[in-house]
Short mmCIF file of C-alpha atoms in Angstrom, two decimals:
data_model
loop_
_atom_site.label_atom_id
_atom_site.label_comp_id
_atom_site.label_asym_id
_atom_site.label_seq_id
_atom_site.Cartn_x
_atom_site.Cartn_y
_atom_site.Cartn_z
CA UNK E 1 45.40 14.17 -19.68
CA UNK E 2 41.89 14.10 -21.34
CA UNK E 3 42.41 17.60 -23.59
CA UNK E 4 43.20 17.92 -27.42
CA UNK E 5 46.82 19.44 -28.02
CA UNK E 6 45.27 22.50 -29.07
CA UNK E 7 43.83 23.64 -25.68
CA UNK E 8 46.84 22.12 -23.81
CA UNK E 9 49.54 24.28 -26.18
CA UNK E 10 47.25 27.91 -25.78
CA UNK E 11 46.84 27.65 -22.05
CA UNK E 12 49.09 25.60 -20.37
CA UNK E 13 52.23 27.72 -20.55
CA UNK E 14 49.29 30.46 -19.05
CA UNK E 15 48.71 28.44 -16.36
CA UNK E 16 52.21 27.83 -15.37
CA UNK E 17 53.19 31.36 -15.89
CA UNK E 18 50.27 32.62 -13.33
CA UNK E 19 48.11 34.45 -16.08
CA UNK E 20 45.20 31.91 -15.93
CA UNK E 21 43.78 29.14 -13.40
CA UNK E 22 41.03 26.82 -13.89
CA UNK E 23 38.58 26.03 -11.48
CA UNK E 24 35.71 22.74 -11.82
CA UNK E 25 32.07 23.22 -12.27
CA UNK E 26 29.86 20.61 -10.71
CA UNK E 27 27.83 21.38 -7.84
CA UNK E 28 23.97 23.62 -8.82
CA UNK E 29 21.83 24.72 -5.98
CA UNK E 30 19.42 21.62 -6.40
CA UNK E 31 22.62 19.36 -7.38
CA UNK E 32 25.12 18.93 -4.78
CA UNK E 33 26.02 15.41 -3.64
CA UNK E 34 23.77 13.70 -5.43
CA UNK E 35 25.06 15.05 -8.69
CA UNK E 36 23.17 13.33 -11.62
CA UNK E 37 20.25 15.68 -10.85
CA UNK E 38 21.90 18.60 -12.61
CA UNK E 39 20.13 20.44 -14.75
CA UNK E 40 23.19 22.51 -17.08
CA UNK E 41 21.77 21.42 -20.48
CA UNK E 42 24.42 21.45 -23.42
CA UNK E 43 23.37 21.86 -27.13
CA UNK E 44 25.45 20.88 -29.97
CA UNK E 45 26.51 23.49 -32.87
CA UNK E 46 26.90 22.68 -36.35
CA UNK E 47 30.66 23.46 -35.76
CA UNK E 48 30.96 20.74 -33.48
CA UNK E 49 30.94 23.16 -29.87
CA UNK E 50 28.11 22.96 -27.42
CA UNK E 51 26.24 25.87 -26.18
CA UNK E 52 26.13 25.27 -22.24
CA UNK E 53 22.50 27.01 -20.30
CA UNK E 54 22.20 26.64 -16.72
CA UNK E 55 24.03 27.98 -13.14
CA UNK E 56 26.75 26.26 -11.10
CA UNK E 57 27.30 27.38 -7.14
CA UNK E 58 29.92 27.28 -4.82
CA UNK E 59 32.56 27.10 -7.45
CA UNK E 60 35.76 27.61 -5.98
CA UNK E 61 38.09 29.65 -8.35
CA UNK E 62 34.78 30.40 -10.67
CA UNK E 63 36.61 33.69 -12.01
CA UNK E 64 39.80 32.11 -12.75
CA UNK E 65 39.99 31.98 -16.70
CA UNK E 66 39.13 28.98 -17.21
CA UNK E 67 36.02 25.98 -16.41
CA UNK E 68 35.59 22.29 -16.75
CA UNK E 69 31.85 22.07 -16.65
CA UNK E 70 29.79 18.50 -16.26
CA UNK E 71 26.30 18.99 -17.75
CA UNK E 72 23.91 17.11 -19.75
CA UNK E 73 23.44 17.23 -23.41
CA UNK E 74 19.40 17.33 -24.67
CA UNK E 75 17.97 13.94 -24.79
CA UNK E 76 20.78 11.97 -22.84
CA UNK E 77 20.04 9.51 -20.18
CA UNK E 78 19.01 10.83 -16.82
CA UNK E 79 21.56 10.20 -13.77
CA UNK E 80 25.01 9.90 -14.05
CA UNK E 81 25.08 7.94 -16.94
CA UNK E 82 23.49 11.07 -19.26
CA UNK E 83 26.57 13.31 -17.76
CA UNK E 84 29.11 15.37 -20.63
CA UNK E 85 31.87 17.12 -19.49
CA UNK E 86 32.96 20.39 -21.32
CA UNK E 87 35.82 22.99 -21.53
CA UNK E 88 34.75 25.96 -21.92
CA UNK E 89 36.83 30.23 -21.42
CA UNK E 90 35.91 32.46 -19.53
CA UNK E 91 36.56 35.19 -22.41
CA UNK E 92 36.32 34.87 -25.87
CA UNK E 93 36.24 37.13 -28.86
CA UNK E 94 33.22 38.44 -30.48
CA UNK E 95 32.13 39.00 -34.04
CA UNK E 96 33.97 42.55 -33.90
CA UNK E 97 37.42 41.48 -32.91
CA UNK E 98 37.01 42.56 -29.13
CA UNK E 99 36.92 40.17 -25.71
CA UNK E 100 33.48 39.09 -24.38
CA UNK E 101 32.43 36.84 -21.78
CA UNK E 102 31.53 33.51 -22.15
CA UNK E 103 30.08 32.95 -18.80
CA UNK E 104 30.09 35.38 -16.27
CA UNK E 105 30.69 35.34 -12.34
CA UNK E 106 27.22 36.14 -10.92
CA UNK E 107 28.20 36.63 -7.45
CA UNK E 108 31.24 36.14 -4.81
CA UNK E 109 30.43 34.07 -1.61
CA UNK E 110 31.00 35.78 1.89
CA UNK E 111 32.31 32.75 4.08
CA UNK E 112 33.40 32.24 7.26
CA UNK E 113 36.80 31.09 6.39
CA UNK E 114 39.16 30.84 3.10
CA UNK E 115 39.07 34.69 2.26
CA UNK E 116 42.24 33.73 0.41
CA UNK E 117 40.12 31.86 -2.61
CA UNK E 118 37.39 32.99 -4.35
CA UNK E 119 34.20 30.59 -3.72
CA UNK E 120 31.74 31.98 -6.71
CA UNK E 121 28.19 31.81 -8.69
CA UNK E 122 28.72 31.41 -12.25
CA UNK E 123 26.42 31.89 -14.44
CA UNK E 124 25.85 30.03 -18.42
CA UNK E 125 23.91 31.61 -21.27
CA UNK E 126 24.52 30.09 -24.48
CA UNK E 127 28.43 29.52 -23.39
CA UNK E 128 30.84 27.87 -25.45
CA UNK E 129 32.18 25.01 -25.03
CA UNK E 130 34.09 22.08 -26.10
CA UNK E 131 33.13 18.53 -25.32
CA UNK E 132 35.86 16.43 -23.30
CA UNK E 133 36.11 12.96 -23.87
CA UNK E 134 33.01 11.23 -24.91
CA UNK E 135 28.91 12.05 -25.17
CA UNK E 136 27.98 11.31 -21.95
CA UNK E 137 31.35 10.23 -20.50
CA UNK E 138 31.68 12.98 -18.12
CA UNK E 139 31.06 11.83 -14.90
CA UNK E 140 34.34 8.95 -15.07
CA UNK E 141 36.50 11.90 -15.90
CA UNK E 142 35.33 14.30 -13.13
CA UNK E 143 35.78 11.47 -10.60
CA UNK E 144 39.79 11.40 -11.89
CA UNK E 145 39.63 15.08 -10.92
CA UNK E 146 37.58 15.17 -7.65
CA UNK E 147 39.49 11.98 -6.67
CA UNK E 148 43.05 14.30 -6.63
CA UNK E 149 41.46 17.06 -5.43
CA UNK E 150 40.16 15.00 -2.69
CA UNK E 151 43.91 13.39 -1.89
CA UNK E 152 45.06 17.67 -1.89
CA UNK E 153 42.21 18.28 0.49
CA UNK E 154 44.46 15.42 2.74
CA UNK E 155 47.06 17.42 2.53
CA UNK E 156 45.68 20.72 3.30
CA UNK E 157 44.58 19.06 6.46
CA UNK E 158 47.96 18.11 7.21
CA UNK E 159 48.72 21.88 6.44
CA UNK E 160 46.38 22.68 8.83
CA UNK E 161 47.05 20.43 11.69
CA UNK E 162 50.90 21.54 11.32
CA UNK E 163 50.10 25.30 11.19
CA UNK E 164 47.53 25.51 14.51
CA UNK E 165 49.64 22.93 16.14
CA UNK E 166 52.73 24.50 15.77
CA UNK E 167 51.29 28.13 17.12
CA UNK E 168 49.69 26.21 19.80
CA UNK E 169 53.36 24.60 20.71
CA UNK E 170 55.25 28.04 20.44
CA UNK E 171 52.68 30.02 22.60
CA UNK E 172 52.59 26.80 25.29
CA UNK E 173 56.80 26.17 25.22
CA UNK E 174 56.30 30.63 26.08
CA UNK E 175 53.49 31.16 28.50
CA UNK E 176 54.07 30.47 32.18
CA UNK E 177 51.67 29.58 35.01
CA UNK E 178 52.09 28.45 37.97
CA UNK E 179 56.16 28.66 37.84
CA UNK E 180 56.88 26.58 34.86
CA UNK E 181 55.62 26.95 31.28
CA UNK E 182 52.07 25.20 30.12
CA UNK E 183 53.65 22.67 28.01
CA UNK E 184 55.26 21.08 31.20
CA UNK E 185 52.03 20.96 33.05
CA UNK E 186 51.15 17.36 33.33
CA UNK E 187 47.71 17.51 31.65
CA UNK E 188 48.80 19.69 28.77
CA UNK E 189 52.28 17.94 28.07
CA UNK E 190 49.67 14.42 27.84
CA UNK E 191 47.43 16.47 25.21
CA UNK E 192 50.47 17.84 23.31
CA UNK E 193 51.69 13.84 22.97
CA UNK E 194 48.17 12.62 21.60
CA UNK E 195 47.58 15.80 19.31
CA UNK E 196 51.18 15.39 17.44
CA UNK E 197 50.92 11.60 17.57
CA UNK E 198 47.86 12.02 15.32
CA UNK E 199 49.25 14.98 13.11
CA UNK E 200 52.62 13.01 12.78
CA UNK E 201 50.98 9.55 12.06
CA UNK E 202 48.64 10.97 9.91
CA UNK E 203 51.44 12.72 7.95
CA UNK E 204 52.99 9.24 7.23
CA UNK E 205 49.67 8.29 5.86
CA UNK E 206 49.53 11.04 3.63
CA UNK E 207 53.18 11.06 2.10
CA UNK E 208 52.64 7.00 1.98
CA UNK E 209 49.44 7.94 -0.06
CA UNK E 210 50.57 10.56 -2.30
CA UNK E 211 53.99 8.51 -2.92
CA UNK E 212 51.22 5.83 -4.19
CA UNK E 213 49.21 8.48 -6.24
CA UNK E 214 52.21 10.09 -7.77
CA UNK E 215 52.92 6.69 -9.06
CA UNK E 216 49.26 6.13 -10.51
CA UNK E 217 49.20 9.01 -12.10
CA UNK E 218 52.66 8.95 -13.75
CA UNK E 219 51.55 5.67 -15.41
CA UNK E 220 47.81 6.19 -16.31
CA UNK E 221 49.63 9.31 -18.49
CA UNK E 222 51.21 6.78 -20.02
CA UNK E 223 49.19 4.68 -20.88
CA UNK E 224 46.15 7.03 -21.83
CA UNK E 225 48.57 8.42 -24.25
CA UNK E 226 50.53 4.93 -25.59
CA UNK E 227 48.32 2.35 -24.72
CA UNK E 228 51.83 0.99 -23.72
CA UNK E 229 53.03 -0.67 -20.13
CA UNK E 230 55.88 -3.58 -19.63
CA UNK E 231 55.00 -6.06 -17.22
CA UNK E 232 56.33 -4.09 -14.43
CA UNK E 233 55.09 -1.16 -15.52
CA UNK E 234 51.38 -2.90 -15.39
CA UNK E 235 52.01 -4.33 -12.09
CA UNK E 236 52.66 -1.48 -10.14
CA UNK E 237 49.66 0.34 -12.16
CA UNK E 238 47.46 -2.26 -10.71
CA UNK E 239 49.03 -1.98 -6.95
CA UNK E 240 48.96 1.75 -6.71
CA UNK E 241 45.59 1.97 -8.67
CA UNK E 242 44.30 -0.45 -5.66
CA UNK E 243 46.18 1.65 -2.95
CA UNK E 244 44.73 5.13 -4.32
CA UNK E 245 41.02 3.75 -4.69
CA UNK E 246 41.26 2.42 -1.19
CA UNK E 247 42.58 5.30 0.70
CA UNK E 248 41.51 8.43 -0.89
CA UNK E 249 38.12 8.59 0.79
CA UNK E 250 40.20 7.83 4.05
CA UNK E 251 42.74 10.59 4.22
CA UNK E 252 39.82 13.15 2.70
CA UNK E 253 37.80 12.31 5.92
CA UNK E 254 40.54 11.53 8.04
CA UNK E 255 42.33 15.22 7.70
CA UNK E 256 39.54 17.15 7.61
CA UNK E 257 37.88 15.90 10.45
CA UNK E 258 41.46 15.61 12.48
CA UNK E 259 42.32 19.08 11.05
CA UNK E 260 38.69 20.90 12.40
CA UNK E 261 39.26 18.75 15.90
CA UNK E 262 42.78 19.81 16.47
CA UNK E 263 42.82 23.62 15.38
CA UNK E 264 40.27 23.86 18.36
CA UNK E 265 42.37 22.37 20.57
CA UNK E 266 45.05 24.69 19.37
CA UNK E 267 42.45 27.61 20.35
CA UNK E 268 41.90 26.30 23.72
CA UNK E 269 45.91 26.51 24.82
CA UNK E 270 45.94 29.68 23.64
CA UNK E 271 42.50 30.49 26.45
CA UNK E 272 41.36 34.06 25.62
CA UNK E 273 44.40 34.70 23.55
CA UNK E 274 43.25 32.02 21.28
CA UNK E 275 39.34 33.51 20.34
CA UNK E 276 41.44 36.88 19.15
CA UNK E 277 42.23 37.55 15.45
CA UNK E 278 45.65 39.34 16.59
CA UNK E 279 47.15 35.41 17.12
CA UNK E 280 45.92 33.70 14.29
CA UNK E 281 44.82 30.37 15.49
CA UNK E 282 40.88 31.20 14.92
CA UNK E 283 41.44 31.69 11.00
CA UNK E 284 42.77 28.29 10.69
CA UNK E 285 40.07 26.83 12.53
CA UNK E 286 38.00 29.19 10.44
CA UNK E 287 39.32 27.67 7.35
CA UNK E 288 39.43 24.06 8.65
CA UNK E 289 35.53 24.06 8.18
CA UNK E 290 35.81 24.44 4.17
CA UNK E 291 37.38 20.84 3.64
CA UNK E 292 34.90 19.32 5.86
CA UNK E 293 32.86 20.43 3.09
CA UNK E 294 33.70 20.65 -0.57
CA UNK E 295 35.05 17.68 -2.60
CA UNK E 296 31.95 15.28 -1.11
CA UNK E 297 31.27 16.01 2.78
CA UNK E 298 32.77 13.67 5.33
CA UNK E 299 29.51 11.63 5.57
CA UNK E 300 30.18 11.24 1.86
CA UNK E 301 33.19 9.91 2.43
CA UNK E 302 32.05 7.60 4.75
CA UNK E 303 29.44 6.07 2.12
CA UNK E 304 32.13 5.86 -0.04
CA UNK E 305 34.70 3.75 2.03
CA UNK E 306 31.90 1.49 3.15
CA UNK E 307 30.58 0.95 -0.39
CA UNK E 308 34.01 -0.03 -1.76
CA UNK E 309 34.52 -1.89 1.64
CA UNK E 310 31.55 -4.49 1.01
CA UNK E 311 31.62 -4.26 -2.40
CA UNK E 312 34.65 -6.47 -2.03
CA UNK E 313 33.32 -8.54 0.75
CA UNK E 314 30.25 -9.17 -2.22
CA UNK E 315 33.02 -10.56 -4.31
CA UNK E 316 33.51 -13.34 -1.92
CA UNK E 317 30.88 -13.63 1.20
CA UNK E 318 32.83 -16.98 1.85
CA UNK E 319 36.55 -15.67 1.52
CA UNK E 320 35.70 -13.07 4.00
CA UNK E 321 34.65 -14.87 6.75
CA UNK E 322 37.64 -17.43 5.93
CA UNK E 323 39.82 -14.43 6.35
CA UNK E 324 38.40 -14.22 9.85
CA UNK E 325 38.73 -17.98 10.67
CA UNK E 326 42.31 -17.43 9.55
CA UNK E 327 43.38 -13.93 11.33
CA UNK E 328 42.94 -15.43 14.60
CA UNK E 329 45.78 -14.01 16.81
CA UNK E 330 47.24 -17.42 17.77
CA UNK E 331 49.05 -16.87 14.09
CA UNK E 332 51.00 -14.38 15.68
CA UNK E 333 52.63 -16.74 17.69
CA UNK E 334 52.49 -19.61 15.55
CA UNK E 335 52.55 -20.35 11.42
CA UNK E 336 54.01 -17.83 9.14
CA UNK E 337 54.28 -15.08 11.39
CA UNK E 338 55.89 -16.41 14.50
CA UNK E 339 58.99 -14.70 13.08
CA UNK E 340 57.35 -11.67 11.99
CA UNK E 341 58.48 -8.50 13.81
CA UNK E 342 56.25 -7.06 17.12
CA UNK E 343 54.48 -4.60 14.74
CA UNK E 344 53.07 -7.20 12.38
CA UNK E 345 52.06 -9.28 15.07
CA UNK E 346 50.13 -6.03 16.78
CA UNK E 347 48.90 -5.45 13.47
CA UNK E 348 47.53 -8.91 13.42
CA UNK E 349 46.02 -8.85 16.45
CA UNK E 350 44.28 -5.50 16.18
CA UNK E 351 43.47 -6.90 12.32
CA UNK E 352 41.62 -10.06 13.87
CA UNK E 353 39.56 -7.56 16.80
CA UNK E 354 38.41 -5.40 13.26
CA UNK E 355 37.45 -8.34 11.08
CA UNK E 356 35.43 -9.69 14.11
CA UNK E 357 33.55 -6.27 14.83
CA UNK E 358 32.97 -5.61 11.41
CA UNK E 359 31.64 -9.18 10.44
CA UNK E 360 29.31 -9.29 13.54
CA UNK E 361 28.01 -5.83 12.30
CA UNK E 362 27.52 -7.17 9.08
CA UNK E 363 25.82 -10.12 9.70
CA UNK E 364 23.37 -7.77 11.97
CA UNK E 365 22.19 -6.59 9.38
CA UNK E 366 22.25 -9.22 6.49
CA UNK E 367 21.16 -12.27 8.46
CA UNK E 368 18.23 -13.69 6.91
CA UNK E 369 14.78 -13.33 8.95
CA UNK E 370 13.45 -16.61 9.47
CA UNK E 371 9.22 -16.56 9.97
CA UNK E 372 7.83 -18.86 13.11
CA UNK E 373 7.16 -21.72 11.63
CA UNK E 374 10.34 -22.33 10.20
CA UNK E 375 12.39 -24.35 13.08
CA UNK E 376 15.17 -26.65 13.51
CA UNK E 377 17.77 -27.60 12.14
CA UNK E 378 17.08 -27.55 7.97
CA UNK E 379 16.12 -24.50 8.81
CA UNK E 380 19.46 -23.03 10.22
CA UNK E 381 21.16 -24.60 7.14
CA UNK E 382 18.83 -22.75 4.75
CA UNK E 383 19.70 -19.58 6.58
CA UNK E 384 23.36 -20.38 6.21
CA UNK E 385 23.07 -20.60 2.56
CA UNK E 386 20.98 -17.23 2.06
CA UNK E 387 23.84 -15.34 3.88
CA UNK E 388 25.94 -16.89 1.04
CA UNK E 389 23.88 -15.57 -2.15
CA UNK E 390 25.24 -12.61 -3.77
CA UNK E 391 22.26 -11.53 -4.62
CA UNK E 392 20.92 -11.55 -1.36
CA UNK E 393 23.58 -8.68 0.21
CA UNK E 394 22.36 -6.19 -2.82
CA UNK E 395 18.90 -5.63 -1.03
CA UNK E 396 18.98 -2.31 -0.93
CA UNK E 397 16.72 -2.43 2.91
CA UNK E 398 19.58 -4.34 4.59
CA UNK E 399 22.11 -1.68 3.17
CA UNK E 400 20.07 0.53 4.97
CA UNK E 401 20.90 -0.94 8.21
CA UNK E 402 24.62 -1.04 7.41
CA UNK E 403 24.16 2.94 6.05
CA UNK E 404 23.55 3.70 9.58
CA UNK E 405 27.71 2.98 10.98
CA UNK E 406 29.14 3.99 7.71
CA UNK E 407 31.10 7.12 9.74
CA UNK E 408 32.25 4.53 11.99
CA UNK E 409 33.38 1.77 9.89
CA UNK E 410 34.96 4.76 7.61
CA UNK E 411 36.83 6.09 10.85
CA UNK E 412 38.00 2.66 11.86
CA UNK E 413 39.35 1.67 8.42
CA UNK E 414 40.89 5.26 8.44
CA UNK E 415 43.13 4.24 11.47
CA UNK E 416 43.76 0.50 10.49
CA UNK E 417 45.18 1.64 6.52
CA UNK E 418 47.50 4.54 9.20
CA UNK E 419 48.58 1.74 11.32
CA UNK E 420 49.49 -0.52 8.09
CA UNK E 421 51.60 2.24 7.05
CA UNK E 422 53.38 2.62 10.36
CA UNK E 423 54.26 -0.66 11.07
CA UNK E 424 55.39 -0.47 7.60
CA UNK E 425 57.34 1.97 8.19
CA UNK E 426 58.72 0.55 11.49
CA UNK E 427 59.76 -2.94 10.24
CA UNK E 428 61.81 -0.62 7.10
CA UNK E 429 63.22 1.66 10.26
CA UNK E 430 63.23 0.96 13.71
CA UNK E 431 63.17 4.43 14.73
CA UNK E 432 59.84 4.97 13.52
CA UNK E 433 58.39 2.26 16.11
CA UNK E 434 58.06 4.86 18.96
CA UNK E 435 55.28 6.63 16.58
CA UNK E 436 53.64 2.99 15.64
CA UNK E 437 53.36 2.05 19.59
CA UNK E 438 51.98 5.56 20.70
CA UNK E 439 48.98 5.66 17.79
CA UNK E 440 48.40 2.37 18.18
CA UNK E 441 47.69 3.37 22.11
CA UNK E 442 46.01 6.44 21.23
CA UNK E 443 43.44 5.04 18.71
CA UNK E 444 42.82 1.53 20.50
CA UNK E 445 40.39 3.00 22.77
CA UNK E 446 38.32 4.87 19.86
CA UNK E 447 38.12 1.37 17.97
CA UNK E 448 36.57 -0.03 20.78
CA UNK E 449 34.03 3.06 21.25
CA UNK E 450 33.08 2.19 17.48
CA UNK E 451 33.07 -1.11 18.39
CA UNK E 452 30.47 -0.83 20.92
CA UNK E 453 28.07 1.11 18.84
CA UNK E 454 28.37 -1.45 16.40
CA UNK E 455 26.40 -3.84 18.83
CA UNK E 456 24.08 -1.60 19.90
#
């Protein structure tokens, strides 16, 4: 996508043939989330390479072949905004005509999980590489990267939730207590209906999603390469650009955090069975602690869903709380949706009880502090027209406030976008409304927990 032809010709038919993999170099040990404090420094050559200096940790895949590495090059801008990105081998060949490294694997974590992939040190001393893109350019072109890595993390969720679930369904249709099997003890047959409720709704998220991204993708190829889209073709850029953006700090948060939650459930049907390495279970709830983790924590996540969240209630202060004035649930009996089908209308009403929350929260902690002497009525408009200032939502103490519920808000938007997609799904198939009814029923009580601690 971003590569010259060269690179792509030598080691792409590698890749695909199993002889190389690549891995991505951005967190240091002083550089994690907040990622423009890196300190890899990057000199240029007369020949037009860089010489890269500095060490990169947790590095999953470090001794693959092959490195993408963000660092800065002398005398660029601090912060993102100074950030290269640079392709660099992990072997080259030396003066005398034999193989060398270019950067070497310092050391090979011991985790508590994912013994299947190599998590690494790696270490740079005057190591080639080539520049990607543009001076200082890097950080846009990593996010392309992290942002499908993040969507696969989604999916290994998924992969997780299916693999301890489905052990946890096998040993409880097979153990018996108390005459009958587990599974058809009240209690446990209840659990077994929320726990695959989640997985399965979750899974329509995720296909929904990646259907979406697959689409993005596909066309950004395009046009990085042409410059060319038809009027269709730019459309359904925009849509599925919008879509992808939206969700992809959603299903990173939502399936790890329902992945690490329901592979201990899995270990509790098991009982004593379940803490033993001879079944299986523990590993995956072993290994559902690395995406929790890597490709920006949950809590980053969070930050990121409610950044892009108010960034487009900043657009339009006003629109947004028209959109509330508007979503009132007596439209789901009257106006344009009195013909819609049940789901829509449940999707309005839970819409309306969101938009509510969420602007009450908001307005906690934007409204304007008026001093004691101001009073009456002049005064009340004046606050009124603060609320309304752009300006006056970017001050960075009343983000603060909001910073506080950005897990929350991030969880509730994570199982509004699912319920979109179900009764999306429902209205297209009527089959699929059993799954829309039950996760609407499981997740209504959650979204009024959040709700809750929003007025607190």
């Amino acid at each position: 996508r971003f590569c010259p032809t060269d690179l792509q010709d030598k080691y792409i038919p590698m890749i695909q043939r199993g002889e190389i993999s690549g891995s991505m170099c951005l967190t240091e040990p002083d550089a994690g989330s907040d990622v423009g404090s890196l300190r890899t420094s990057a000199e240029k050559q007369p020949d037009g390479t860089y010489l890269l200096n500095g060490t990169k940790c947790f590095i999953t895949n470090g001794g693959g072949g092959l490195a993408f590495i963000l660092a800065r090059i002398k005398g660029a801008p601090k912060g993102l905004e100074g950030i290269s990105m640079f392709f660099a081998e992990e072997w080259v060949e030396s003066s005398t005509g034999t193989r060398k490294h270019n950067y070497r694997v310092a050391k090979i974590e011991e985790k508590m999980g994912m013994h299947g992939s190599p998590t690494c040190e790696v270490v740079y001393e005057n190591t080639i590489g080539r520049l990607v893109g543009q001076e200082n350019g890097g950080f846009k072109l990593m996010l392309h990267l992290m942002n499908e890595a993040r969507i696969s993390t989604g999916v290994q969720g998924l992969a997780g939730m299916e693999g301890s679930l489905g052990l946890a369904r096998t040993y409880a249709e097979s153990r018996k207590q108390f005459g009958k099997c587990i599974l058809e003890l009240p209690l446990m047959k209840r659990n077994f209906q929320d726990w695959e409720t989640e997985r399965d709704a979750f899974r329509a998220m995720m296909v929904d999603t990646i259907s979406h991204f697959d689409i993005f993708q596909r066309l950004h190829l395009k046009k990085s390469h042409t410059q060319e889209l038809n009027l269709k073709e730019t459309e359904l850029f925009k849509e599925s650009e919008t879509i992808v953006r939206r969700r992809t700090p959603l299903v990173k948060y939502y399936g790890a955090e329902a992945n690490a939650a329901l592979s201990l459930k899995a270990i509790q049907v098991l009982g004593g069975y379940g803490f033993m390495r001879e079944y299986g279970v523990e590993r995956l709830h072993r290994d559902s602690f690395g995406p929790l983790l890597y490709e920006g924590t949950s809590q980053i996540q969070s930050l990121m869903a409610m950044k892009d969240f108010v960034k487009a209630v900043l657009k339009n202060p006003a629109q947004f709380i028209q959109a509330l004035v508007i979503s009132h649930p007596i439209g789901s009996t009257m106006g344009s949706l009195k013909n819609e089908s049940p789901y829509q209308r449940s999707m309005m009403s839970m819409s309306y009880e969101f938009r509510k929350n969420v602007a009450s929260l908001i307005m906690r902690c934007f409204k304007p502090e008026l001093s004691p002497t101001e009073r009456g009525f002049k005064d009340l408009l004046t606050q009124i027209k603060q609320v309304f200032r752009k300006e006056y939502w970017q001050e960075a103490e009343r983000f603060d406030k909001l910073m506080v519920h950005a897990e929350t808000l991030c969880q509730s938007l994570a199982y509004r976008e699912t319920l979109k997609v179900l009764a999306k799904h429902a209205v297209l198939d009527s089959s699929r409304g059993d799954l829309f009814d039950r996760y609407l029923k499981l997740v209504t009580p959650r979204l009024s927990a959040i709700y809750c601690d929003w007025k607190i």
